[in-house]
Every structure is written in C-alpha cells, then in structure tokens.
Amino acid sequence: MLFKKRMLLSVLLVVALLFVSSFSVMAQDEEVEIFSWWTGGGEEEGLNALIELFNEEYPDVEVINATVAGGAGSNAKAVLKTRMVGGNPPDSFQVHGGAELVDTYVETGMMQPITGLLEEWGVKDKFNQQILEMSSYEGEYYSIPVNVHRSNATFYNKEVLAENNVEPPTDLASFKDALAKLDEAGVVPLALGDTNKWPAGQVFETLLVATLGPDGYNGLWNGETAADDPAIREALVHFKDLMQYVNEDHSALTWQDATQMVHEGEAAFNIMGDWAEGYLKTLGWTPGEDFGWMPVPGTEGSFVVVTDTFGLPKGAPNPENAKKWLKIIASKEGQDTFNPIKGSIPARLDADKSKYDPYLTDTMDDFANDTLTPSIVHGSAAPEGFITAMNDTINSFITTGDVDQAFENFQANHEEYVQ
Ligand code: GAL
C-alpha cells in the first residue's frame, strides 16, 4: 500500500515537473525582448504603436519592452554594450546605422547578417539605398532602418515670434538678429538642455555642416577634409555666438525640458532633432499652427541623418521571434505606424504620405532633394571615442569660450579617433 502510494506520488511529481518545464520552454519561446531608450517624453508613443501592431500580427508572442531612459542612449548604450559583451543580448535592439552598428557590433562579430531576410521578404529595394547601406558591412546587411530623423532641425513658438515681430530667419545672420531682438524683449531666445552633453554637440555638428557645406562635412570622415580646415573654426565662432542666447540653466535640463520651454512660451527657438516634433505633438501642439520649423539656419539643402535601426544579435534567446519583430519594422505598415508619431520619416520610399503631418511631408521633400550627411552625435559618422571627445570639447567650450583651444581639441580628437 505504502509502496503504491509512493509510486503514485513519484508519477505525479514527474508529470508536474514535465508540465512546469514544458510551460517554461513555451514561455521562453513566446517572447521577444526589444531594447531601446525610448521612454516617455514623446519617445515611447511611437514604440508602443509598433508593439501594438506586432501584437495584432503575433498575438502569441509577448514583447518584453526593455528600455533604459536617457536621450540619445546616454545611459542605454553602456548597458547594451555590457549585455552584448557579457553574452546576454536582447533579441533585438535600437542602434544607429553607420559606425555605431558597424564598429561596435558587426566588426566585433556580435551580429548575424540579415541580407537573406531582406531578400526573402522582398523589401531590399523598397528602402532608400543610402540609408540601408549605412547598415552594411562587407557585402552583408546587419540591421533594418525603421526611420530617418533629421538632426539639423529648428522649431519655434509661432506666437512668441509674432508677439515680438520676429520673422522666421532664413540664414545664420538673420537668425542671430532674431535672437538678439528676442533677448532684448526678455524672452529666452534659444532653448538648450545639455545635462547630457549631446544636445550641445548636436548644435555644433549642424554648424559644421553650415560652414563646411555638406560635401566638406562628409569629407571629414573619408579623409578629404582636413581637421584644421578654417571652416571648422568658423563653426565654433557661430556656436559661441548662439550660446549667448541660451537659457542660463541649460546644463541642468534634458532635451525634453528645453523643447517644453518652447511649448510653454518661455523660449522662442529650439535646435533639436525632429523627435522634438513627436514630443510637441504629444504635448498637444499642431504642426504649422502652434509651431513652425526650418532647417538650422545656414544648413538649407543639407539633411543631417539620424537613423534608428534594429538587427539580430548572435545568441539572441528568441531568434525566430526577433525575425518577426524585424519583419514588422521592415514593413510599409510598420514604418507608417511608427514614424508619424515619432516625428521621423520612413526609411522606405513607398510610404503612405496621407498618414504624415505637414512637418513630416515637408521633411520627406527635403530628404529627397538635399545632400545627406550622417550625424556625428547620433552614431553614424564617427567612432564612439570621437563622439565622446567632441561632446566634451564642445561642453567645456561653452564655459571657456576659448575658440582656439576648442579648435585645437577638435583637431586632436579627430587625429586620435578618426584618421
Ligand atoms: C536619437 C535617436 C532618436 C531619439 C533621440 C533622443 O539618438 O535616434 O530616435 O530617441 O536620440 O532620445
């Protein structure tokens, strides 16, 4: 009797164990971990819409939305690198096309090529090829661009400009006149939030494009433009001029805080990538009615590209589900769901324009006609070491105002990390 009872108990135990283990295998199969820095402040709404679309298509797969807050990945990138190097990759992660993807993760052998998937899904030719090429290395593609953001964008509060009789500027000279006039009127002319250093670096990169021209700027990364080109010094002088007009507490604020100053009428202009447009919309503003836009004055005809992409790391715990995620972001529907909310334009060329607001359709036209230049600060143009060094140089330059020192530092940074 006792023996029989024990037998029964053992059988029950085995059955229970089998049940639990099959359940955990199932649970593991049925999730996908997506890593990004899109957390609130206008960043997460687009991501959530994409996750919703994924859930409609794949109701059995749970998306683990792994985010680390901090604009431009100021905290997320380090966390990601630790995970990747430690052999604990997410299933897919946000990464900028260009150096950030290729130098950090492809050349080091941490990513799987996805060329076959692009072919299988018949989407390779649907993308802007210059953008897609930013994800390629030695004949293979390693990630899929979900969007194109513009780094050299400027947004302004229409009411503040009108109240102060300021016309939207058309070049750097008229921009500086407008800033001076607003300053005299007691309005913060230019909102900046560089508690993380990149927003100041981003203003500077756009001024480099203004003074070097897009081809000269692109030449900095292929050896055709020397780092002691006088136009770089000129960009520093413009930068110093603009910094006279920023809010005093800039180094305590985030990019969202600065954008919010424009929204609240505390400041007139904000030079920021067009994720600020997504944010202004989530704050309730209508493009063209409440706020206006223009390229950073002096950069008309140039489009400084920021592109968010997703790939497939080696050792991803759920590679099949990661491929489903990639398929969604590569689709026209995925791109047309995400981008109108995020404030970016699609990397595919066959978008449904009716889904995009006047700012975004305007930007699509510029993208089609302008010369494209990769952003430094957002990972595409130069290695990470250069980005950090340049952001440090620019942030201390705000304090010292020493143009010659900053120019020297720029050259030394370029020599150390780029050449
Ligand atoms: C960029 C990224 C954008 C946006 C921005 C601010 O690097 O490409 O999608 O998230 O940072 O966080």
Coordinates of C-alpha atoms and ligand atoms in Angstrom, one line a residue, residues 37-40 43 70-74 77 94-96 100 146-147 149 198 202 255-256 272-276 306-309 338 342 344 375 377-379, ligand 1:
W37 CA 16.0 54.2 -25.0
W38 CA 12.5 55.3 -26.0
T39 CA 10.9 56.0 -22.6
G40 CA 8.3 58.7 -22.4
E43 CA 9.7 58.8 -27.2
G70 CA 18.2 58.9 -21.3
G71 CA 18.1 60.8 -24.6
A72 CA 20.2 59.6 -27.5
G73 CA 21.0 56.5 -25.5
S74 CA 23.1 58.4 -23.0
K77 CA 24.3 52.3 -24.9
Q94 CA 17.9 50.1 -31.2
V95 CA 21.2 51.1 -32.8
H96 CA 22.1 53.9 -35.2
E100 CA 27.7 52.7 -34.0
V146 CA 12.9 51.9 -39.1
N147 CA 13.1 55.6 -39.6
H149 CA 15.3 61.6 -38.2
W198 CA 25.0 65.6 -26.8
Q202 CA 24.4 68.3 -32.0
W255 CA 16.3 67.8 -24.3
Q256 CA 12.6 67.4 -23.4
M272 CA 16.8 69.7 -31.9
G273 CA 16.4 66.5 -33.9
D274 CA 12.9 66.1 -35.0
W275 CA 12.0 63.7 -32.2
A276 CA 11.2 67.1 -30.7
V306 CA 19.9 60.1 -37.8
T307 CA 18.6 56.6 -38.4
D308 CA 17.4 54.1 -35.8
T309 CA 17.8 50.5 -36.9
F338 CA 5.7 54.3 -36.1
K342 CA 7.8 59.5 -33.6
S344 CA 10.6 60.8 -38.2
S375 CA 25.1 62.8 -37.7
V377 CA 26.4 62.8 -32.2
H378 CA 23.9 60.1 -33.2
G379 CA 26.4 57.5 -34.0
Ligands
GAL1 C1 18.5 59.7 -31.0 C2 17.5 58.7 -31.6 C3 16.2 59.2 -31.7 C4 15.7 59.8 -30.4 C5 16.8 60.7 -29.8 C6 16.5 61.3 -28.4 O1 19.8 59.2 -30.9 O2 18.0 58.3 -32.8 O3 15.3 58.2 -32.1 O4 15.4 58.8 -29.5 O5 18.0 60.1 -29.7 O6 16.5 60.4 -27.4

